[in-house]
Amino acid sequence: MKTNKLVKKHIFLLLVTGCLTIHTKAQKQDINARVENLLAQMTLNEKVGQLNQYNDDGAATGPVTVDGDKENQIRRGELGSMLNVFTVSRMRQFQDIAMQSRLKIPLIFGQDVIHGYKTTFPIPLGEAASWDLEAIKRSARIAATEASAGGIHWTFAPMVDISRDPRWGRIMEGAGEDPYLGSLIAKARVEGFQGDQIGATNSVLACAKHFAAYGAAEAGRDYNSVDMSDRLLWEVYLPPYKAALDANVATFMTSFNDLNGIPATGNTYLYRDILKGKWNFSGLVVSDWGAIGEMINHGFVKNGKEAARAAITAGTDIDMESRAYKNNLAQLVTEGKVDIALVDDAVRRVLRKKFELGLFDDPYKYFDEKREKEEMNNPEHTKSARAIAAKSIVLMKNKDNLLPLSKELKTIAFIGPLVKEYKQNLGFWSIELNNVDYEKFIVSQWDGLKNKVGENTKLLYAKGCEIEGTDKSGFAEAIETAKKADVVILSIGERRDMSGEAKSRSDIHLPGVQEDLVKAIQATGKPVVVLINAGRPLIFNWTADNVPAILYTWWLGSEAGNAIADVLFGDVNPAAKLPVTFPREVGQIPIYYNHFNTGRPAECDDCTFYRSAYTDLKNSPKYAFGHGLSYTSFEYKDLKLSKTKMNKNETIEVSFNLSNTGKYDGEEVVQLYLRDRVGSVVRPVKELKDFKKIMLRKGETKTITFVIDNSKLCFYDRKLEYKSEDGEFDIMIGAASDDIRLHSEFELVD
């Protein structure tokens, strides 16, 4: 009887799946037919219009072209999409005008919804530290729900650029330095933004950016050149883009940099050969702000006309804000310098997304002010923001188990320039809506602590100093305040606009006199906990060496204060791990864990005699990729392999026991690294190939299993063939890239 029920259920699921497949296929065929029908009716100017994207006259990430004729251009069908348009009423106004055009083609509205809309989550780099893919997906889902309720159709996220240089301000916008972790996070964010179906009113089009290799800008200087081998491009920098594509990302954005001498926006190899060719991407490609016109500055073209020709030929479909297509593309087609087929292909891609969004059936379907009000005030979103923020906090150091703090403490001194700030907690790339009182919506760190402690605990405050500058006049008050307390919490770091686009820094030490403030407070002899708020890895060597407890809090968003208090007092046991390496000094940069060994490797920090090492600095990082502590402790033991030899069609199961040997329930991110000992090209000293985030109650033991298959052993050889090679491999399992607890080896045989 039970078997018959299971068979019937299986048949039912197959029928449903089959029906959905047929429906989806029919829907695509219907959309394609509608696209072709509309395309046949369009004039050349109307086609070019669909490839133009303008900013509204307000907020921007580049120079705004205030265009008094903007509304008439929309009315003539000469504009296809807009960005940075705020409020449903403002969008409705523009859409009304679009409905007056000859063909009534609706506008798409885009926005940089990077880590939340109204509800703000941790900056993406901080969120990546959670190593919690479901949480990351959930934050993108909530962001999409709120943004779409605000009328947005399209987010210019996720940024999936790999970066090994913390001087680059936009490192805050991505997932760090590792292609494996970065690929999984790219997938999670795309799935979160786009939801179950493009066109659902709680979904937005996602945009994988910046294609390609923007995170490798020379010297960490934004918009700068990138020069790298094709093998490095394919092995390290392209995988997260491919993961986004495999997750059905709707759109891609070009990058500002030139790649090996060719500006990305005009790079045929990137868009025609790889993205739309080898990868068969059917979505659309939008330029970054003004990037088509900037090819003139690159020295790649001499004027806007040549820029338009280079971009459309390379495969850039939409021109964001440069006006190169608007002013030149129709003429280029008329003169026979651009094949109309290239224009038609780009227009098809744009129209297809508008049909998929359902805008031709209802241009106003996202403009629901009732839903907007409901979603902007959803208490479940606030709960998620608090939980995800707490998951993103990295416990860097905890000498003598100073943390978690006791809720029975009589007096706590909360000192530092960031204690009572509100908007600073949002970090860069946050959305600031006009009708939101952010000082009521954001939980400051001071308010979070007040919310947490009882009436019997006295809180003392002193600012101490500003984020920047040399003024130490507040030190005396801070020192006296610290002396009155049982424990001191110091909140220091960057301003939120010190990391982000165009925020490259040559000096990434703690700014101003903040570390001097730490020294002064530490000298009081009181127990000190330091919170470091930042959008990138900072250098804080004295603090790291001398202060007993450090939490790296990044920029945590609108629930920052509550999340920090949750971790400080142990209501949440931190489990975050660094997604990027922290250098000791700027001179080590670029620094990353998965480097090559060289012919003269430095086998220890003091091994400098004719070695690949610094003579004036330790070779190791200050904090390694994957580092992050817990209030409890974990033991790794009993490593077992199902076999020690495998061929390319087989797998090896790797298992071990993980035990929580401490006093608290907690999560551990166990990390599997592999090393290919000998290859036809040199291979990294280790590569992350899998991880699991495991919750264990105190005293509990679980058996953890990883499966190694051939895909985990493949790499790009000198001919750019993706394959594995026979030979010996090291298995390393541990709590961080420099904290390997278990080691074994196996052999791949033909």
Coordinates of N, CA and C in Angstrom, one line a residue, residues 88 117-119 142 145-150 201 368-382 435 441:
V88 N 7.5 55.2 -6.0 CA 6.5 54.7 -7.0 C 5.9 55.8 -7.8
Y117 N 17.4 47.0 0.7 CA 16.7 48.2 0.2 C 16.4 49.1 1.4
K118 N 15.3 49.0 2.0 CA 15.1 49.8 3.3 C 15.8 49.0 4.4
T119 N 15.4 47.7 4.6 CA 16.2 46.9 5.5 C 17.6 46.7 5.0
I142 N 15.0 39.1 0.6 CA 14.3 40.2 1.3 C 14.6 41.5 0.5
T145 N 12.4 41.6 -2.4 CA 11.0 41.8 -2.0 C 10.7 43.3 -1.8
E146 N 11.6 43.9 -1.0 CA 11.4 45.4 -0.7 C 11.6 46.2 -1.9
A147 N 12.6 46.0 -2.7 CA 12.9 46.8 -3.9 C 11.8 46.7 -4.9
S148 N 11.3 45.5 -5.2 CA 10.2 45.3 -6.1 C 9.0 46.0 -5.6
A149 N 8.8 46.0 -4.3 CA 7.6 46.7 -3.8 C 7.8 48.2 -3.9
G150 N 9.0 48.7 -4.0 CA 9.3 50.1 -4.3 C 9.3 50.4 -5.8
T201 N 6.1 39.5 -8.7 CA 6.2 40.9 -8.2 C 7.1 41.0 -7.0
D368 N 2.6 49.2 -6.7 CA 1.5 48.9 -5.7 C 1.9 49.5 -4.4
E369 N 1.3 50.7 -4.1 CA 1.7 51.5 -2.9 C 1.3 50.8 -1.6
K370 N 0.2 50.0 -1.7 CA -0.2 49.2 -0.5 C 0.9 48.2 -0.2
R371 N 1.3 47.4 -1.2 CA 2.3 46.4 -1.0 C 3.7 47.0 -0.6
E372 N 4.0 48.2 -1.1 CA 5.2 48.9 -0.8 C 5.2 49.2 0.7
K373 N 4.1 49.7 1.2 CA 4.0 50.1 2.7 C 4.1 48.8 3.5
E374 N 3.5 47.7 3.1 CA 3.5 46.5 3.9 C 4.9 45.9 3.9
E375 N 5.6 45.9 2.8 CA 6.9 45.2 2.7 C 8.0 46.1 3.4
M376 N 7.8 47.4 3.3 CA 8.8 48.3 4.0 C 8.7 48.2 5.5
N377 N 7.7 47.7 6.0 CA 7.5 47.6 7.5 C 7.2 46.2 8.0
N378 N 7.9 45.2 7.3 CA 7.7 43.8 7.6 C 8.6 43.5 8.8
P379 N 8.1 43.1 9.9 CA 9.0 42.8 11.1 C 9.9 41.6 10.9
E380 N 9.4 40.7 10.0 CA 10.3 39.5 9.8 C 11.6 39.9 9.1
H381 N 11.5 41.0 8.3 CA 12.7 41.4 7.6 C 13.8 42.0 8.6
T382 N 13.2 42.6 9.6 CA 14.1 43.1 10.7 C 14.8 42.0 11.5
N435 N 11.6 59.0 2.7 CA 10.5 59.0 3.7 C 10.8 58.2 5.0
F441 N 15.1 54.1 12.6 CA 15.1 52.8 12.0 C 16.3 52.0 12.3

